[in-house]
CSV table of C-alpha atoms and ligand atoms in Angstrom, one decimal:
chain,number,residue,atom,x,y,z
W,78,UNK,CA,5.8,-54.1,-14.4
W,79,UNK,CA,2.9,-54.4,-12.1
W,80,UNK,CA,2.7,-53.4,-8.4
W,81,UNK,CA,3.6,-56.9,-7.4
W,82,UNK,CA,6.9,-57.0,-9.2
W,83,UNK,CA,8.1,-54.2,-7.1
W,84,UNK,CA,8.3,-56.3,-3.9
W,85,UNK,CA,10.7,-59.0,-3.0
W,86,UNK,CA,9.8,-62.4,-1.8
W,87,UNK,CA,8.5,-62.3,1.7
W,88,UNK,CA,9.1,-65.4,3.6
W,89,UNK,CA,12.9,-66.0,3.1
W,90,UNK,CA,14.0,-62.4,2.7
W,91,UNK,CA,16.2,-60.8,5.5
W,92,UNK,CA,14.6,-57.9,7.1
W,93,UNK,CA,16.3,-54.7,6.1
W,94,UNK,CA,17.2,-53.9,9.9
W,95,UNK,CA,19.4,-57.0,9.6
W,96,UNK,CA,21.0,-55.6,6.5
W,97,UNK,CA,18.6,-56.9,3.9
W,98,UNK,CA,17.4,-54.9,0.9
W,99,UNK,CA,14.2,-52.7,1.7
W,100,UNK,CA,11.2,-55.1,0.7
W,101,UNK,CA,9.8,-52.2,-1.4
W,102,UNK,CA,11.6,-50.4,-4.0
W,103,UNK,CA,8.8,-47.7,-4.2
W,104,UNK,CA,8.1,-46.1,-0.9
W,105,UNK,CA,4.9,-46.9,0.6
W,106,UNK,CA,3.2,-43.8,2.3
W,107,UNK,CA,0.1,-43.2,4.6
W,108,UNK,CA,-2.1,-40.7,2.7
W,109,UNK,CA,-0.9,-40.8,-0.9
W,110,UNK,CA,-3.7,-38.9,-2.7
W,111,UNK,CA,-6.7,-41.0,-4.3
W,112,UNK,CA,-7.2,-39.5,-7.7
W,113,UNK,CA,-10.2,-40.5,-9.8
W,114,UNK,CA,-10.7,-40.3,-13.6
W,115,UNK,CA,-8.0,-38.2,-15.0
W,116,UNK,CA,-10.0,-37.2,-18.1
W,117,UNK,CA,-12.9,-36.2,-16.4
W,118,UNK,CA,-10.8,-34.0,-14.2
W,119,UNK,CA,-9.2,-32.5,-17.5
W,120,UNK,CA,-12.5,-31.8,-19.2
W,121,UNK,CA,-13.8,-30.2,-16.1
W,122,UNK,CA,-10.6,-28.0,-16.1
W,123,UNK,CA,-11.0,-27.2,-19.8
W,124,UNK,CA,-14.5,-25.7,-18.9
W,125,UNK,CA,-13.0,-23.6,-16.1
W,126,UNK,CA,-10.5,-22.1,-18.7
W,127,UNK,CA,-13.0,-21.5,-21.3
W,128,UNK,CA,-15.5,-19.8,-19.3
W,129,UNK,CA,-12.8,-18.1,-17.2
W,130,UNK,CA,-14.7,-18.3,-14.2
W,131,UNK,CA,-12.0,-19.2,-11.8
W,132,UNK,CA,-13.4,-18.5,-8.2
W,133,UNK,CA,-16.1,-16.7,-6.4
W,134,UNK,CA,-18.9,-19.0,-6.1
W,135,UNK,CA,-18.5,-20.7,-9.4
W,136,UNK,CA,-20.5,-23.4,-11.1
W,137,UNK,CA,-18.2,-26.2,-10.2
W,138,UNK,CA,-18.1,-25.2,-6.3
W,139,UNK,CA,-21.9,-25.0,-6.4
W,140,UNK,CA,-22.1,-28.1,-7.9
W,141,UNK,CA,-19.8,-29.6,-5.4
W,142,UNK,CA,-21.5,-28.2,-2.4
W,143,UNK,CA,-25.0,-29.5,-3.8
W,144,UNK,CA,-23.5,-33.0,-4.3
W,145,UNK,CA,-21.9,-33.1,-0.7
W,146,UNK,CA,-25.1,-31.8,0.8
W,147,UNK,CA,-27.1,-34.4,-1.1
W,148,UNK,CA,-24.5,-37.3,-0.1
W,149,UNK,CA,-24.7,-36.3,3.5
W,150,UNK,CA,-28.3,-35.4,3.6
W,151,UNK,CA,-27.6,-32.0,5.2
W,152,UNK,CA,-29.3,-28.7,4.3
W,153,UNK,CA,-26.1,-26.6,3.9
W,154,UNK,CA,-22.8,-27.1,2.7
W,155,UNK,CA,-20.3,-24.1,2.6
W,156,UNK,CA,-17.0,-25.2,0.8
W,157,UNK,CA,-13.9,-23.4,1.9
W,158,UNK,CA,-10.1,-23.3,0.6
W,159,UNK,CA,-9.0,-25.8,3.5
W,160,UNK,CA,-10.3,-27.5,6.5
W,161,UNK,CA,-8.6,-25.4,9.1
W,162,UNK,CA,-10.0,-22.2,7.7
W,163,UNK,CA,-13.5,-23.9,7.7
W,164,UNK,CA,-12.9,-24.7,11.3
W,165,UNK,CA,-11.9,-21.2,12.1
W,166,UNK,CA,-14.8,-19.8,10.4
W,167,UNK,CA,-17.4,-22.2,11.8
W,168,UNK,CA,-16.2,-21.5,15.3
W,169,UNK,CA,-16.3,-17.8,14.9
W,170,UNK,CA,-19.7,-18.0,13.2
W,171,UNK,CA,-21.1,-20.0,16.3
W,172,UNK,CA,-19.9,-17.3,18.5
W,173,UNK,CA,-17.3,-19.4,20.5
W,174,UNK,CA,-15.1,-17.4,22.8
W,175,UNK,CA,-13.3,-18.0,26.2
W,176,UNK,CA,-12.8,-21.8,26.3
W,177,UNK,CA,-13.7,-24.8,24.2
W,178,UNK,CA,-13.4,-28.4,25.3
W,179,UNK,CA,-11.3,-30.5,22.6
W,180,UNK,CA,-9.4,-33.6,22.5
W,181,UNK,CA,-5.7,-33.6,22.3
W,182,UNK,CA,-5.6,-36.9,20.5
W,183,UNK,CA,-6.3,-35.2,17.3
W,184,UNK,CA,-4.5,-33.2,14.3
W,185,UNK,CA,-3.1,-30.0,15.6
W,186,UNK,CA,-5.3,-27.9,13.4
W,187,UNK,CA,-8.4,-28.6,15.6
W,188,UNK,CA,-6.6,-26.9,18.7
W,189,UNK,CA,-5.0,-24.3,16.3
W,190,UNK,CA,-8.3,-23.1,15.0
W,191,UNK,CA,-9.4,-22.0,18.4
W,192,UNK,CA,-6.1,-20.5,19.8
W,193,UNK,CA,-5.5,-18.7,16.6
W,194,UNK,CA,-8.6,-16.5,17.6
W,195,UNK,CA,-7.4,-16.4,21.2
W,196,UNK,CA,-9.9,-19.1,22.5
W,197,UNK,CA,-8.4,-21.5,24.9
W,198,UNK,CA,-8.7,-25.1,24.1
W,199,UNK,CA,-9.2,-27.1,27.3
W,200,UNK,CA,-8.0,-30.6,26.6
W,201,UNK,CA,-10.2,-33.6,27.5
W,202,UNK,CA,-9.3,-37.1,27.5
W,203,UNK,CA,-10.6,-39.6,25.1
W,204,UNK,CA,-12.1,-43.2,25.3
W,205,UNK,CA,-9.3,-45.8,25.1
W,206,UNK,CA,-11.4,-48.1,22.8
W,207,UNK,CA,-13.1,-45.5,20.4
W,208,UNK,CA,-10.4,-42.9,20.7
W,209,UNK,CA,-12.9,-40.1,20.5
W,210,UNK,CA,-13.7,-37.6,23.2
W,211,UNK,CA,-14.9,-39.1,26.5
W,212,UNK,CA,-18.4,-37.7,27.6
W,213,UNK,CA,-17.9,-38.8,31.0
W,214,UNK,CA,-15.0,-36.6,31.3
W,215,UNK,CA,-16.3,-33.3,29.9
W,216,UNK,CA,-18.3,-31.9,32.7
W,217,UNK,CA,-15.2,-31.5,34.9
W,218,UNK,CA,-13.8,-29.0,32.4
W,219,UNK,CA,-16.6,-26.8,32.3
W,220,UNK,CA,-16.0,-23.3,33.8
W,221,UNK,CA,-17.9,-20.1,33.5
W,222,UNK,CA,-15.8,-19.3,30.5
W,223,UNK,CA,-16.8,-22.3,28.5
W,224,UNK,CA,-18.8,-21.8,25.3
W,225,UNK,CA,-18.5,-25.0,23.4
W,226,UNK,CA,-17.4,-28.6,22.9
W,227,UNK,CA,-15.4,-29.5,19.7
W,228,UNK,CA,-15.4,-33.3,19.1
W,229,UNK,CA,-13.4,-35.1,16.7
W,230,UNK,CA,-14.6,-38.2,14.7
W,231,UNK,CA,-11.0,-39.5,14.7
W,232,UNK,CA,-10.3,-42.3,11.8
W,233,UNK,CA,-13.9,-41.7,11.0
W,234,UNK,CA,-15.3,-43.2,14.4
W,235,UNK,CA,-18.1,-41.4,15.4
W,236,UNK,CA,-18.1,-39.4,18.5
W,237,UNK,CA,-20.9,-40.4,21.2
W,238,UNK,CA,-23.2,-37.6,19.7
W,239,UNK,CA,-25.9,-38.3,21.8
W,240,UNK,CA,-24.2,-37.9,25.1
W,241,UNK,CA,-22.4,-34.8,23.6
W,242,UNK,CA,-25.8,-33.3,22.8
W,243,UNK,CA,-27.2,-33.8,26.1
W,244,UNK,CA,-24.1,-32.3,28.0
W,245,UNK,CA,-24.2,-29.3,25.5
W,246,UNK,CA,-27.8,-28.8,25.9
W,247,UNK,CA,-27.7,-29.0,29.9
W,248,UNK,CA,-24.7,-26.6,30.1
W,249,UNK,CA,-25.9,-24.2,27.3
W,250,UNK,CA,-22.8,-24.8,25.0
W,251,UNK,CA,-22.6,-25.0,21.4
W,252,UNK,CA,-21.4,-28.3,19.8
W,253,UNK,CA,-19.2,-28.4,16.6
W,254,UNK,CA,-17.6,-31.6,15.2
W,255,UNK,CA,-14.4,-31.8,13.3
W,256,UNK,CA,-15.6,-34.4,10.7
W,257,UNK,CA,-12.0,-33.9,8.5
W,258,UNK,CA,-11.6,-37.9,8.9
W,259,UNK,CA,-15.3,-38.8,8.5
W,260,UNK,CA,-16.6,-38.0,5.0
W,261,UNK,CA,-19.2,-40.7,4.1
W,262,UNK,CA,-19.2,-42.2,7.4
W,263,UNK,CA,-22.6,-43.1,9.1
W,264,UNK,CA,-23.4,-43.1,12.9
W,265,UNK,CA,-26.4,-45.2,13.8
W,266,UNK,CA,-27.4,-45.1,10.2
W,267,UNK,CA,-27.3,-41.3,10.0
W,268,UNK,CA,-24.5,-39.5,8.0
W,269,UNK,CA,-21.9,-37.7,9.9
W,270,UNK,CA,-22.5,-34.0,9.4
W,271,UNK,CA,-26.0,-34.1,10.8
W,272,UNK,CA,-25.0,-34.0,14.4
W,273,UNK,CA,-24.4,-30.9,16.7
W,274,UNK,CA,-24.6,-27.3,15.4
W,275,UNK,CA,-22.2,-28.0,12.5
W,276,UNK,CA,-19.3,-30.2,11.3
W,277,UNK,CA,-16.3,-29.4,9.4
W,278,UNK,CA,-14.9,-31.6,6.5
W,279,UNK,CA,-11.2,-31.5,5.0
W,280,UNK,CA,-10.6,-32.3,1.3
W,281,UNK,CA,-6.9,-31.9,1.7
W,282,UNK,CA,-4.7,-34.0,-0.6
W,283,UNK,CA,-3.9,-36.7,1.9
W,284,UNK,CA,-7.7,-37.1,2.8
W,285,UNK,CA,-9.8,-39.7,1.5
W,286,UNK,CA,-11.7,-37.3,-0.6
W,287,UNK,CA,-9.5,-34.8,-2.0
W,288,UNK,CA,-9.7,-31.4,-3.8
W,289,UNK,CA,-6.0,-30.6,-3.7
W,290,UNK,CA,-6.8,-28.5,-0.7
W,291,UNK,CA,-10.2,-27.8,0.6
W,292,UNK,CA,-12.8,-28.1,3.3
W,293,UNK,CA,-16.3,-27.4,4.1
W,294,UNK,CA,-18.8,-26.7,6.8
W,295,UNK,CA,-22.1,-28.7,6.8
W,296,UNK,CA,-25.1,-27.6,8.9
W,297,UNK,CA,-28.8,-27.9,9.2
W,298,UNK,CA,-29.0,-24.6,10.8
W,299,UNK,CA,-29.8,-22.1,7.9
W,300,UNK,CA,-29.1,-18.9,9.8
W,301,UNK,CA,-25.7,-20.2,10.7
W,302,UNK,CA,-24.9,-21.0,7.2
W,303,UNK,CA,-25.8,-17.5,5.8
W,304,UNK,CA,-23.3,-16.0,8.4
W,305,UNK,CA,-20.6,-18.6,7.5
W,306,UNK,CA,-21.2,-17.8,3.7
W,307,UNK,CA,-20.6,-14.0,4.4
W,308,UNK,CA,-17.6,-14.6,6.6
W,309,UNK,CA,-16.1,-16.6,3.8
W,310,UNK,CA,-16.2,-13.8,1.2
W,311,UNK,CA,-15.1,-10.8,3.3
W,312,UNK,CA,-18.6,-10.2,4.6
W,313,UNK,CA,-19.9,-9.1,1.2
W,314,UNK,CA,-23.6,-9.2,0.8
W,315,UNK,CA,-23.6,-7.5,-2.5
W,316,UNK,CA,-21.1,-5.7,-4.8
W,317,UNK,CA,-20.3,-2.8,-2.6
W,318,UNK,CA,-22.0,-3.7,0.5
W,319,UNK,CA,-20.2,-5.3,3.4
W,320,UNK,CA,-22.2,-6.2,6.6
W,321,UNK,CA,-19.8,-8.4,8.5
W,322,UNK,CA,-16.3,-8.9,9.4
W,323,UNK,CA,-15.0,-11.6,7.3
W,324,UNK,CA,-11.9,-13.1,5.8
W,325,UNK,CA,-11.3,-15.0,2.4
W,326,UNK,CA,-12.1,-18.7,2.9
W,327,UNK,CA,-13.3,-19.3,-0.7
W,328,UNK,CA,-12.8,-22.6,-2.5
W,329,UNK,CA,-11.7,-22.0,-6.2
W,330,UNK,CA,-13.0,-24.0,-9.4
W,331,UNK,CA,-10.2,-26.2,-9.9
W,332,UNK,CA,-10.3,-27.6,-6.4
W,333,UNK,CA,-14.0,-28.1,-7.0
W,334,UNK,CA,-13.2,-29.9,-10.3
W,335,UNK,CA,-11.1,-32.3,-8.4
W,336,UNK,CA,-13.3,-32.7,-5.6
W,337,UNK,CA,-16.4,-33.7,-8.1
W,338,UNK,CA,-14.0,-36.0,-10.0
W,339,UNK,CA,-13.0,-37.8,-6.9
W,340,UNK,CA,-16.7,-37.8,-5.5
W,341,UNK,CA,-17.6,-39.9,-8.5
W,342,UNK,CA,-14.9,-42.5,-7.7
W,343,UNK,CA,-16.0,-42.4,-3.9
W,344,UNK,CA,-17.4,-45.9,-3.8
W,345,UNK,CA,-14.3,-47.5,-5.5
W,346,UNK,CA,-12.1,-45.8,-3.0
W,347,UNK,CA,-14.1,-47.3,-0.1
W,348,UNK,CA,-14.2,-50.6,-1.8
W,349,UNK,CA,-10.4,-50.6,-2.2
W,350,UNK,CA,-9.6,-49.6,1.2
W,351,UNK,CA,-12.0,-51.9,2.6
W,352,UNK,CA,-10.2,-54.9,0.6
W,353,UNK,CA,-6.9,-53.5,1.9
W,354,UNK,CA,-8.1,-53.4,5.5
W,355,UNK,CA,-9.6,-57.0,5.4
W,356,UNK,CA,-6.0,-58.1,4.1
W,357,UNK,CA,-4.3,-56.4,6.8
W,358,UNK,CA,-6.6,-57.8,9.4
W,359,UNK,CA,-6.2,-61.4,8.0
W,360,UNK,CA,-2.4,-61.2,8.0
W,361,UNK,CA,-2.2,-59.6,11.5
W,362,UNK,CA,-4.6,-62.0,13.1
W,363,UNK,CA,-3.1,-63.7,16.1
W,364,UNK,CA,0.2,-61.8,16.0
W,365,UNK,CA,1.2,-61.1,19.6
W,366,UNK,CA,0.6,-57.4,20.8
W,367,UNK,CA,-0.7,-56.0,17.8
W,368,UNK,CA,-4.4,-55.3,17.1
W,369,UNK,CA,-6.1,-53.4,14.3
W,370,UNK,CA,-8.3,-50.5,15.8
W,371,UNK,CA,-11.9,-50.7,14.4
W,372,UNK,CA,-15.0,-48.7,14.7
W,373,UNK,CA,-18.0,-50.1,16.8
W,374,UNK,CA,-19.6,-50.8,13.5
W,375,UNK,CA,-17.8,-51.3,10.3
W,376,UNK,CA,-20.9,-50.4,8.5
W,377,UNK,CA,-21.0,-47.2,7.4
W,378,UNK,CA,-17.1,-46.7,7.8
W,379,UNK,CA,-14.9,-45.2,5.0
W,380,UNK,CA,-11.8,-47.2,5.9
W,381,UNK,CA,-9.9,-44.3,5.4
W,382,UNK,CA,-7.0,-45.2,8.1
W,383,UNK,CA,-5.5,-48.4,9.2
W,384,UNK,CA,-4.8,-48.0,12.7
W,385,UNK,CA,-2.7,-50.4,14.6
W,386,UNK,CA,-2.5,-50.5,18.5
W,387,UNK,CA,0.9,-52.0,19.8
W,388,UNK,CA,1.1,-53.4,23.3
W,389,UNK,CA,4.7,-53.3,23.6
W,390,UNK,CA,4.9,-55.7,26.5
W,391,UNK,CA,3.1,-58.6,24.5
W,392,UNK,CA,4.6,-57.8,21.4
W,393,UNK,CA,8.2,-57.5,22.6
W,394,UNK,CA,8.7,-54.6,20.4
W,395,UNK,CA,7.6,-51.0,21.0
W,396,UNK,CA,5.5,-49.2,18.5
W,397,UNK,CA,8.5,-47.0,17.9
W,398,UNK,CA,10.6,-50.0,17.0
W,399,UNK,CA,7.9,-51.6,14.6
W,400,UNK,CA,7.6,-48.1,13.0
W,401,UNK,CA,11.5,-48.2,12.4
W,402,UNK,CA,11.4,-51.7,11.1
W,403,UNK,CA,9.0,-50.5,8.6
W,404,UNK,CA,10.6,-47.5,7.6
W,405,UNK,CA,13.7,-49.6,6.8
W,406,UNK,CA,11.7,-51.5,4.4
W,407,UNK,CA,10.5,-48.2,2.6
W,408,UNK,CA,7.1,-48.4,4.4
W,409,UNK,CA,6.6,-44.9,5.9
W,410,UNK,CA,4.2,-45.9,8.7
W,411,UNK,CA,3.2,-43.0,11.1
W,412,UNK,CA,2.9,-42.4,14.8
W,413,UNK,CA,-0.3,-40.6,15.0
W,414,UNK,CA,-1.0,-38.4,16.8
W,415,UNK,CA,2.3,-38.2,18.5
W,416,UNK,CA,3.3,-36.7,21.0
W,417,UNK,CA,-0.3,-35.4,21.4
W,418,UNK,CA,-1.6,-31.7,20.8
W,419,UNK,CA,-1.0,-30.8,24.4
W,420,UNK,CA,2.6,-31.6,24.0
W,421,UNK,CA,3.0,-29.1,21.0
W,422,UNK,CA,3.6,-25.4,21.2
W,423,UNK,CA,2.2,-23.1,22.3
W,424,UNK,CA,0.1,-25.5,24.5
W,425,UNK,CA,3.1,-27.4,26.1
W,426,UNK,CA,4.4,-24.0,27.4
W,427,UNK,CA,1.2,-22.5,28.3
W,428,UNK,CA,-0.3,-25.6,30.1
W,429,UNK,CA,2.7,-27.6,31.1
W,430,UNK,CA,0.6,-30.0,33.3
W,431,UNK,CA,-2.2,-30.8,31.0
W,432,UNK,CA,-1.0,-34.2,30.3
W,433,UNK,CA,-1.7,-35.1,33.9
W,434,UNK,CA,-5.6,-35.0,33.3
W,435,UNK,CA,-5.0,-36.9,29.9
W,436,UNK,CA,-4.0,-40.5,30.9
W,437,UNK,CA,-5.7,-42.2,27.8
W,438,UNK,CA,-4.4,-39.6,25.4
W,439,UNK,CA,-0.9,-40.1,26.8
W,440,UNK,CA,-1.2,-44.0,26.4
W,441,UNK,CA,-2.5,-43.9,23.0
W,442,UNK,CA,0.3,-41.7,21.5
W,443,UNK,CA,2.7,-44.1,22.7
W,444,UNK,CA,0.9,-47.1,21.3
W,445,UNK,CA,-0.7,-46.0,17.9
W,446,UNK,CA,0.5,-46.3,14.6
W,447,UNK,CA,-1.1,-45.8,11.0
W,448,UNK,CA,-0.1,-48.2,8.2
W,449,UNK,CA,-0.2,-47.0,4.5
W,450,UNK,CA,-3.7,-47.6,2.6
W,451,UNK,CA,-5.4,-45.9,-0.2
W,452,UNK,CA,-5.5,-46.4,-3.9
W,453,UNK,CA,-1.6,-46.8,-4.2
W,454,UNK,CA,-1.5,-49.6,-1.8
W,455,UNK,CA,-2.6,-52.9,-3.2
W,456,UNK,CA,-4.0,-55.8,-1.4
W,457,UNK,CA,-0.7,-57.7,-2.2
W,458,UNK,CA,1.3,-54.8,-0.5
W,459,UNK,CA,-1.0,-55.0,2.6
W,460,UNK,CA,0.2,-58.7,2.5
W,461,UNK,CA,3.9,-57.9,2.5
W,462,UNK,CA,3.5,-55.3,5.1
W,463,UNK,CA,1.7,-57.6,7.4
W,464,UNK,CA,4.4,-60.3,6.7
W,465,UNK,CA,7.1,-57.8,7.5
W,466,UNK,CA,5.4,-57.1,11.1
W,467,UNK,CA,4.8,-61.0,11.5
W,468,UNK,CA,8.6,-61.5,10.9
W,469,UNK,CA,9.7,-58.6,13.1
W,470,UNK,CA,7.5,-59.9,16.1
W,471,UNK,CA,8.8,-63.3,15.5
W,472,UNK,CA,12.4,-62.4,16.0
W,473,UNK,CA,11.6,-59.5,18.5
W,474,UNK,CA,14.9,-59.8,20.5
W,475,UNK,CA,17.1,-59.9,17.5
W,476,UNK,CA,15.4,-57.0,16.0
W,477,UNK,CA,15.5,-54.9,19.1
W,478,UNK,CA,19.4,-55.4,19.1
W,479,UNK,CA,19.8,-54.9,15.3
W,480,UNK,CA,18.0,-51.4,15.9
W,481,UNK,CA,20.2,-50.6,18.8
W,482,UNK,CA,23.3,-51.2,16.7
W,483,UNK,CA,21.8,-48.9,14.1
W,484,UNK,CA,21.3,-46.4,16.6
W,485,UNK,CA,24.8,-46.5,17.4
W,486,UNK,CA,26.1,-46.2,14.0
W,487,UNK,CA,23.9,-43.3,12.8
R,691,PLP,C1,-6.6,-32.7,8.0
R,691,PLP,C2,-7.3,-32.3,9.4
R,691,PLP,C3,-7.6,-31.0,9.5
R,691,PLP,C4,-7.3,-29.9,8.6
R,691,PLP,O1,-7.6,-29.9,7.5
R,691,PLP,P1,-6.9,-29.0,6.3
R,691,PLP,O2,-7.8,-29.1,5.1
R,691,PLP,O3,-5.5,-29.8,6.1
R,691,PLP,O4,-6.7,-27.7,6.7
R,691,PLP,C5,-8.4,-30.8,10.8
R,691,PLP,N1,-8.7,-31.7,11.7
R,691,PLP,C6,-8.3,-32.9,11.5
R,691,PLP,C7,-8.6,-34.1,12.4
R,691,PLP,C8,-7.5,-33.5,10.4
R,691,PLP,O5,-7.0,-34.6,10.2
């Protein structure tokens, strides 16, 4: 049975919210892992077991670091056990303290990595079109305690790096990027990872390039890279010699084996996601109130996320209602980044009024949803998912009433 056989005919089928069977038997997820050549991975793992070099700067980790540095054209890549620890270590190695300016429209780890070491994340609003931190709103947040800006290339859409570099320079701030979504993305022809003081990558299983768990800091600053390497390994410079306060942020060999295997398949992942994206775009074209969010330039994008903006008034259904319609069909579309980091603990208790300065973030967290993509979503699946959305928008009034009835019964 191929992928397509697992879906039921689109046009005549009743939506599941009206009592029909879910269109997909097998649940479709956002962020199902992309896995490269299984045999190549297993061969690498046999090598790991044979050599008994399981971790501590092993040959696969070194190879992975060299390949990433080469792919991005950066001088240094320091891998880590995950992206969050990579953020924490980069923040500490850059000497950030006091307050750091950061968007609230991001995954919670961006802010947690600061708060975890008692640095206050000061939330800055984002640009409604590009979804990244709005440089025009940064300087109003700068106080004598501000030491840095942490920009996020959300969805792989590049921050306005030139503007951020000017602001950082003018105010004597360090500039770090959370590039967890942006592996392989270009900004004006330059790979993400070459801007600011450093950038942090994530290779979590749900990310476009996965190493089970994993992360990295990339930087063109050699002295910074040295500090980060020491901090990653308890501050050890030699067998018995510790010169620094450090932690354990090391990536193990199996993670590097997975990362290398998937790196070999990266072009295929991008091409697959591009085709899925193109199909979504074609099916959704002209539907009322829904719009695919795209980067300023599709050239050099990794197509990791399919982001849909829902204008509830024009659509006749809210973003949440459309998500409910899709879940009923076994399509696990997601509300990102709902409700916004500023509305999560501990931030909501500590800064209960921060939303007043974040009007665009507040708007986006109510309108934005992410559709499934990746290698377990076929072009035909995108067709069917787009068709479900079209059908729902077409019968918006009835869909709303059906959802209300379900609400009463559950
Ligand atoms: C995934 C992610 C992280 C954290 O990475 P982990 O490897 O899961 O720790 C940080 N920031 C953003 C924007 C992310 O999406």
